[in-house]
Coordinates of C-alpha atoms in Angstrom, one line a residue:
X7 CA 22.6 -26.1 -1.4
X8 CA 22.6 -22.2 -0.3
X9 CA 26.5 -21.3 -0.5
X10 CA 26.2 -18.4 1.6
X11 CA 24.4 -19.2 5.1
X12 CA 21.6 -17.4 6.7
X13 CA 23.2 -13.9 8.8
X14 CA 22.1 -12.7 11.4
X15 CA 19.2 -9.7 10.9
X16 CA 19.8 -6.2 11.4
X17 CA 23.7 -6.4 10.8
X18 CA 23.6 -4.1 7.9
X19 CA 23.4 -0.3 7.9
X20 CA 20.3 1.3 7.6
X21 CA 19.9 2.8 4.3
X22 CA 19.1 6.3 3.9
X23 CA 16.2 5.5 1.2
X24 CA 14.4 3.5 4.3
X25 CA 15.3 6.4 7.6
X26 CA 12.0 7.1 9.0
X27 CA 13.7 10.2 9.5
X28 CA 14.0 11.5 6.1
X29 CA 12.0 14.5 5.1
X30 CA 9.1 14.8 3.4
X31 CA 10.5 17.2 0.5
X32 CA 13.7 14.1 0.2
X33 CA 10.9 11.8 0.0
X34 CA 8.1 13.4 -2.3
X35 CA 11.7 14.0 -4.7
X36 CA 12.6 10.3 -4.1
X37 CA 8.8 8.9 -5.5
X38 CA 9.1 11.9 -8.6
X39 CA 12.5 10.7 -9.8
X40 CA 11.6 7.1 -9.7
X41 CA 8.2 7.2 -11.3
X42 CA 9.8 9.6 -13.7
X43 CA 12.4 6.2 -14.2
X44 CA 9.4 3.5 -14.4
X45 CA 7.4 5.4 -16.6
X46 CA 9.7 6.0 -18.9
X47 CA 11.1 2.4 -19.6
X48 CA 7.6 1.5 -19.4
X49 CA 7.0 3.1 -22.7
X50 CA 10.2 2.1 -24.1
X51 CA 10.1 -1.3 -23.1
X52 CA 6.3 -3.2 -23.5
X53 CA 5.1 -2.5 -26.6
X54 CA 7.4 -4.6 -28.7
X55 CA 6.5 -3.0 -32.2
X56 CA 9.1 -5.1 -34.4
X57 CA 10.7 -2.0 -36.3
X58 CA 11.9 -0.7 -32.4
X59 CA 12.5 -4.0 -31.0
X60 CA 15.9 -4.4 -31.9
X61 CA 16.5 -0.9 -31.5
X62 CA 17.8 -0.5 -28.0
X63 CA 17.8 -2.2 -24.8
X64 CA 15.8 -1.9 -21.9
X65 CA 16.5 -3.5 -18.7
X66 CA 12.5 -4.1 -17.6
X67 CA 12.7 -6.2 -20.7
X68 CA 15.5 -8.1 -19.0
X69 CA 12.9 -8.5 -16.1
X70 CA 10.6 -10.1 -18.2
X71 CA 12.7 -12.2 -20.2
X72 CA 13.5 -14.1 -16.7
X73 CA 10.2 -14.7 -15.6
X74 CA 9.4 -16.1 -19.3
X75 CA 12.8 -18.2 -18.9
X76 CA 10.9 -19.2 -15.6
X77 CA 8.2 -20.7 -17.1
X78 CA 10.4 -22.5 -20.1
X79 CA 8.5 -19.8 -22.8
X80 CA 12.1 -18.2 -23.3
X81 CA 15.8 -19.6 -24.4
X82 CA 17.2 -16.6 -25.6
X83 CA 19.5 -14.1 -23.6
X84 CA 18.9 -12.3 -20.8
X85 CA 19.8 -9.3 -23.0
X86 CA 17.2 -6.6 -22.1
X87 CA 15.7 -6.6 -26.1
X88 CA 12.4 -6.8 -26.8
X89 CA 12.4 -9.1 -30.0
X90 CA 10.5 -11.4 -31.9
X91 CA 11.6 -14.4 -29.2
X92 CA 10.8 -12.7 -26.4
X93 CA 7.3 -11.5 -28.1
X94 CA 6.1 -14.9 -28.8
X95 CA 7.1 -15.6 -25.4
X96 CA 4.8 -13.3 -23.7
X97 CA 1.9 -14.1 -26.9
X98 CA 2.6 -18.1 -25.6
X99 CA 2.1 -17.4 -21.7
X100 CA -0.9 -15.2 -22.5
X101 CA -2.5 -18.4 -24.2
X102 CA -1.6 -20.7 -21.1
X103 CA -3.0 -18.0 -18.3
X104 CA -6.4 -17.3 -20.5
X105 CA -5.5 -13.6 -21.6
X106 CA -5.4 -11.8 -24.5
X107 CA -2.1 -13.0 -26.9
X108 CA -1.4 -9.7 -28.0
X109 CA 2.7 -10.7 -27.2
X110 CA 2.2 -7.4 -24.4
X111 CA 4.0 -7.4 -21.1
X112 CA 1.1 -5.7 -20.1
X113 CA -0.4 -4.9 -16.0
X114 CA -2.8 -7.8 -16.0
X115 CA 0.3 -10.1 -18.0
X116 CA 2.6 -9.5 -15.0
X117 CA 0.1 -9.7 -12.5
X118 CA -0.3 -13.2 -13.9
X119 CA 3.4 -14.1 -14.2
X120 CA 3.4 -14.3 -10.4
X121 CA 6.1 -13.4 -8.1
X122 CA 8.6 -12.8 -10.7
X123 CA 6.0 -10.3 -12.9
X124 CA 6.1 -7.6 -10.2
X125 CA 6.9 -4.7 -9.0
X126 CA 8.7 -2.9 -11.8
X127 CA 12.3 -1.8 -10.9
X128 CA 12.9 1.6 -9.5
X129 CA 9.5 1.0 -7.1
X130 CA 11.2 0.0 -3.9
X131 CA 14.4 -0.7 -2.0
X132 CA 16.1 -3.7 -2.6
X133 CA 18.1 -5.8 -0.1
X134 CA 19.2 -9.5 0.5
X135 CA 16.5 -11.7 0.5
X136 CA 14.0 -9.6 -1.9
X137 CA 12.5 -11.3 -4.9
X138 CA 10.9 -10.5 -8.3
X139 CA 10.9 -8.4 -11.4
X140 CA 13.0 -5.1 -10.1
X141 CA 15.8 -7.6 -8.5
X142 CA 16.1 -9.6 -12.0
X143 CA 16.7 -6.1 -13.6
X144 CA 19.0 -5.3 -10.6
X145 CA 21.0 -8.6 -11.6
X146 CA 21.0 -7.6 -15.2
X147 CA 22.1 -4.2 -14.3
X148 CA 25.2 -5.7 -12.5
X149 CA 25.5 -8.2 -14.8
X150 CA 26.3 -6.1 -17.8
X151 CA 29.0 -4.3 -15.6
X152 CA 31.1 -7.4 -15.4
X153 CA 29.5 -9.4 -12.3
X154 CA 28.7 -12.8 -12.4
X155 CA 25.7 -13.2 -10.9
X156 CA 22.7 -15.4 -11.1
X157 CA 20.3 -13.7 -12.9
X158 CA 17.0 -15.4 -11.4
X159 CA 15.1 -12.3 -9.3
X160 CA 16.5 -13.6 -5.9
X161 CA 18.8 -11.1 -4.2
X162 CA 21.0 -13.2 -2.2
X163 CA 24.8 -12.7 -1.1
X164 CA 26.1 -12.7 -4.4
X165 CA 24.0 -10.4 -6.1
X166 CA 24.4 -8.2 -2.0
X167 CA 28.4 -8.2 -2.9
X168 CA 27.8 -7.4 -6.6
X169 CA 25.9 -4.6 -5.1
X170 CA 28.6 -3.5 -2.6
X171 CA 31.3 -3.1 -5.5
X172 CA 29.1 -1.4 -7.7
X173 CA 28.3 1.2 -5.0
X174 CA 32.2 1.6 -3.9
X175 CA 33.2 2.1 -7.6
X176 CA 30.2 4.8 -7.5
X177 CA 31.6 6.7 -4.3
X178 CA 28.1 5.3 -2.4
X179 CA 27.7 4.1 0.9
X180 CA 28.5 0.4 0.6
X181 CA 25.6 -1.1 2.4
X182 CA 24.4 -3.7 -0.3
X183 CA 21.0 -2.1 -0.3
X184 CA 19.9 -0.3 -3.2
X185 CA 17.8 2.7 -2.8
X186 CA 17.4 6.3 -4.0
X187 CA 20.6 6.9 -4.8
X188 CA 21.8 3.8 -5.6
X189 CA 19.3 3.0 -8.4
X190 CA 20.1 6.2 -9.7
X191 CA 23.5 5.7 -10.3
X192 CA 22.6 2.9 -12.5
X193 CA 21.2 5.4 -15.0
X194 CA 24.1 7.8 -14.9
X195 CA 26.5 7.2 -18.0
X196 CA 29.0 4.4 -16.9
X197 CA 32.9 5.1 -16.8
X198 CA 33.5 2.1 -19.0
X199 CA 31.6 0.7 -21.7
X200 CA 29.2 -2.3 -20.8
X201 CA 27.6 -5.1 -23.0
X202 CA 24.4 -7.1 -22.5
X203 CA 24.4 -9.8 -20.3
X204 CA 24.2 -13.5 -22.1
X205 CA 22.6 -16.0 -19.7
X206 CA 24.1 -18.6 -22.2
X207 CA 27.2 -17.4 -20.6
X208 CA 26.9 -19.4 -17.4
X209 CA 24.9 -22.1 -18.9
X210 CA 25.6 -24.5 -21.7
X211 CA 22.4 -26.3 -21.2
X212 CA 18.9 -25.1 -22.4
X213 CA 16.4 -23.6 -19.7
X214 CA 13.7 -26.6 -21.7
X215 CA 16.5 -29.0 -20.6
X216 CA 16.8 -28.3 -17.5
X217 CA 13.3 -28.6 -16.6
X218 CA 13.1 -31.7 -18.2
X219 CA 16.0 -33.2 -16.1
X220 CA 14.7 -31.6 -13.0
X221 CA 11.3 -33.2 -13.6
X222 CA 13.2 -36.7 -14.4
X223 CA 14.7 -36.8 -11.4
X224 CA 12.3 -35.8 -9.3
X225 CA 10.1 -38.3 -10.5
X226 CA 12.9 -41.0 -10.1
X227 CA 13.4 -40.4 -6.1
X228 CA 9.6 -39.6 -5.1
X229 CA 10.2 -36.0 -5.0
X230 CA 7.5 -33.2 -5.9
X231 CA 8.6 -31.7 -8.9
X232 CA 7.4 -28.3 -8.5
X233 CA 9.5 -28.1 -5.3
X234 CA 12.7 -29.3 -6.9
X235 CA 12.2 -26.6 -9.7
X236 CA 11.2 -24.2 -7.4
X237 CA 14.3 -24.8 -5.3
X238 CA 16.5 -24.8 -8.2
X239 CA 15.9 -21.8 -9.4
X240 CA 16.0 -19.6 -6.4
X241 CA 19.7 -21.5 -6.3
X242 CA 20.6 -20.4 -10.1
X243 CA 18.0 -19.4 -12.0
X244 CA 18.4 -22.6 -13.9
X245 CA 22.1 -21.8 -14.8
X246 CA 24.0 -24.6 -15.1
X247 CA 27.6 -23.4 -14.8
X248 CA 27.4 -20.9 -12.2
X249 CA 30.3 -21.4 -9.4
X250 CA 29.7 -19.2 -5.8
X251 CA 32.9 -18.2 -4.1
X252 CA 32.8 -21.0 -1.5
X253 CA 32.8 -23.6 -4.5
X254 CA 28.6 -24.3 -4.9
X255 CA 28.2 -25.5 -8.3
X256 CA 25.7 -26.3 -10.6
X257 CA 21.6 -25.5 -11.3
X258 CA 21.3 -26.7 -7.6
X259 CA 24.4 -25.0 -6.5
X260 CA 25.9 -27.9 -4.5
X261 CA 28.7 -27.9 -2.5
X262 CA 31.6 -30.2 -2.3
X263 CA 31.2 -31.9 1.4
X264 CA 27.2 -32.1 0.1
X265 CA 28.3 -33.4 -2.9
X266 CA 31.0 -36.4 -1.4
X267 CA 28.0 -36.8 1.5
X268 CA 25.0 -37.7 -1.3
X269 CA 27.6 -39.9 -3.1
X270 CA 29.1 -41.8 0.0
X271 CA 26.5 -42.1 2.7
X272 CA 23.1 -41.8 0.4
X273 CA 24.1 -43.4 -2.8
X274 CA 27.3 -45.5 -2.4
X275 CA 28.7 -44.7 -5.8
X276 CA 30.2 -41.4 -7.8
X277 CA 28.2 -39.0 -9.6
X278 CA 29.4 -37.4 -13.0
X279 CA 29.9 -33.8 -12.5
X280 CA 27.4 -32.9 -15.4
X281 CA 24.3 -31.0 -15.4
X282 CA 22.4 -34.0 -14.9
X283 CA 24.5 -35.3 -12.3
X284 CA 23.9 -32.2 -10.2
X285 CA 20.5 -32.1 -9.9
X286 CA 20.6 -35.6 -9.2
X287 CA 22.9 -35.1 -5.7
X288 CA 20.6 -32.2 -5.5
X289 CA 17.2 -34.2 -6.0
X290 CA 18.8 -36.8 -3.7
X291 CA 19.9 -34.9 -1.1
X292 CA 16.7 -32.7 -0.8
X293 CA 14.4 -36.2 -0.4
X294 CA 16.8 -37.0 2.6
X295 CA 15.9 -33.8 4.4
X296 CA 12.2 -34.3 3.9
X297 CA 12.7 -37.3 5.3
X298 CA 15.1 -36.2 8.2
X299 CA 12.5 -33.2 8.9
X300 CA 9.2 -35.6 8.8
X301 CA 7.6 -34.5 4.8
X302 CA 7.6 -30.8 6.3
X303 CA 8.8 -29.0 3.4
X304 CA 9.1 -25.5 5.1
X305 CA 11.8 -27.2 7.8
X306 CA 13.2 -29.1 4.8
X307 CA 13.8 -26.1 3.1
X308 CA 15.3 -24.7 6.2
X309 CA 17.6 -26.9 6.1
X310 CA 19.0 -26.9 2.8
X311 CA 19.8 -23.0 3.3
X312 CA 20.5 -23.4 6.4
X313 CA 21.9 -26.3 7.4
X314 CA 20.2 -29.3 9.2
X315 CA 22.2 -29.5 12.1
X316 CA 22.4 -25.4 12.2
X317 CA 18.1 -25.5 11.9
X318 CA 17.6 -28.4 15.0
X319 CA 19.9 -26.3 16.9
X320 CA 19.3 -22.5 16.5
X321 CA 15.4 -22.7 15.2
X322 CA 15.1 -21.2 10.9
X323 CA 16.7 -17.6 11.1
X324 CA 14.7 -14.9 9.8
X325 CA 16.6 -15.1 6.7
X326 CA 16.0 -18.5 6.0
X327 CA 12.7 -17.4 6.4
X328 CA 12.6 -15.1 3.7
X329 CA 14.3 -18.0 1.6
X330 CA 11.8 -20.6 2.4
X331 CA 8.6 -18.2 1.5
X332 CA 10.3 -17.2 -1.5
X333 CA 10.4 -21.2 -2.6
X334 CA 6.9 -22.1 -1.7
X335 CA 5.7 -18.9 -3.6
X336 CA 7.7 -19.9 -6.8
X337 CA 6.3 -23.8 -6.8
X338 CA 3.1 -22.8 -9.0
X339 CA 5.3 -20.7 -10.9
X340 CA 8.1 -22.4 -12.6

């Protein structure tokens, strides 16, 4: 279950990147610096040669290592190298979508890795509630500075006040949106040395496990499996010992009073705080608001970010919106 509830829109700040006042010589400078930024971790980053592979790293490599972890074609890292794992990753998703295996992170590759193959980072803003490639790389980014994040493509609260401390220690307007100047700063030299980000870090079981047990469980209580994976990564990106602030824990990212209310009042027993037990309460507790909510999954959905009571009452914010969407567009995905 969503630690951090739906806000109410439009109580951020306006970023600069987005003013409709800006000029047009701020702007056309805005589009050259970033292309200049795309283009060139482009080149470094999708060809995968194996003499440079292991050379450096390259954070749209990080982007793509999460959309193959997605799709169970990569246990390795999140670490931004383009190596032999990552390569047969890519070659092994190119066989399953019908294109050429060349191991290439190529256009027509990402177009066909779905919501999590696109845009590159540096090509928009990015807020709460944005999803794909660029917001994986933003994760990875923050990540490598010391934030414990989830580092799934979803840019929800946690990654927002990763976000906000990365831009105070930079001397940037703290909005939690990252734009012109924000991304930039990512590229400036840091004050303190950083290390690659190791999803094994927050997990201690296998992406390939994971799947199975979500598809195990799903099966077990009559739930569609592509929703339950779908929902659990949005929550962690598969991660199974990632802890939010308010005390969500797990692949589903459950929280305590969920937690005692699917043992007590659904299942009448105790459930071992394991990975396995997790997405059980999770499984379990997702099937009751199906039911509660007639089979409609959008509402269901709702309801797990937002609350049940909080949906019935106040409608599904526009947050929960963007939350929901993002879900349904992940079930053919992951």
């Amino acid at each position: 279950m969503k630690a951090e509830k739906a806000g109410a829109a439009g109580d951020r700040p306006q970023h600069p990147a987005d003013s409709n006042g800006r000029s047009r010589a701020t702007a056309s400078k805005w589009v050259r610096v970033m292309r200049r930024i795309v283009c060139l971790l482009v080149l470094i980053g999708f060809a995968f040669p194996a003499a440079a592979s292991a050379a450096r790293v390259n954070p749209q490599v990080a982007g793509l290592q999460v959309a193959l972890r997605a799709y169970g074609l990569y246990g390795g890292p999140i670490d931004g190298i383009a190596g032999a794992a990552t390569a047969r990753g890519v070659a092994a998703f190119q066989r399953r979508a019908g294109l050429h295996a060349d191991g290439r992170a190529g256009p027509a590759t990402r177009r066909a890795l779905g919501p999590l193959g696109r845009p590159l980072f540096g090509r928009r803003t990015l807020r709460r509630g944005r999803f794909g490639w660029d917001v994986s790389v933003l994760q990875f980014l923050l990540a490598r500075r010391g934030e414990l994040v989830a580092v799934d493509g979803y840019f929800d609260a946690r990654t927002e006040r990763a976000l906000r401390r990365f831009q105070r220690a930079r001397k940037l307007a703290a909005d939690g949106i990252a734009g012109q100047r924000t991304l930039a700063a990512f590229w400036r030299r840091p004050a303190t040395a950083v290390h690659p980000v190791l999803v094994r870090a927050v997990t201690s079981t296998p992406a390939t496990r994971v799947r199975t047990l979500l598809n195990y469980w799903a099966r077990v209580y009559g739930v569609d499996s592509t929703l339950v994976r779908a929902v659990a990564w949005m929550e962690s990106g598969y991660q199974t010992n990632l802890t939010s602030s308010v005390g969500a824990w797990g692949v589903m990212q459950i929280l305590p009073p969920t937690w005692s209310y699917v043992e007590t009042v659904l299942l009448g027993r105790q459930v071992p705080r394991t990975a396995s037990g997790d997405i059980k309460i999770g499984v379990l507790y997702l099937r009751q608001l199906l039911r509660e909510f007639g089979g409609n999954s959008r509402l269901a959905l709702a309801a797990w970010y937002q609350g049940p009571a909080a949906v019935r009452k106040r409608g599904v914010l526009p947050e929960t919106k963007v939350f929901v969407a993002n879900v349904l567009a992940l079930r053919a995905t992951v």
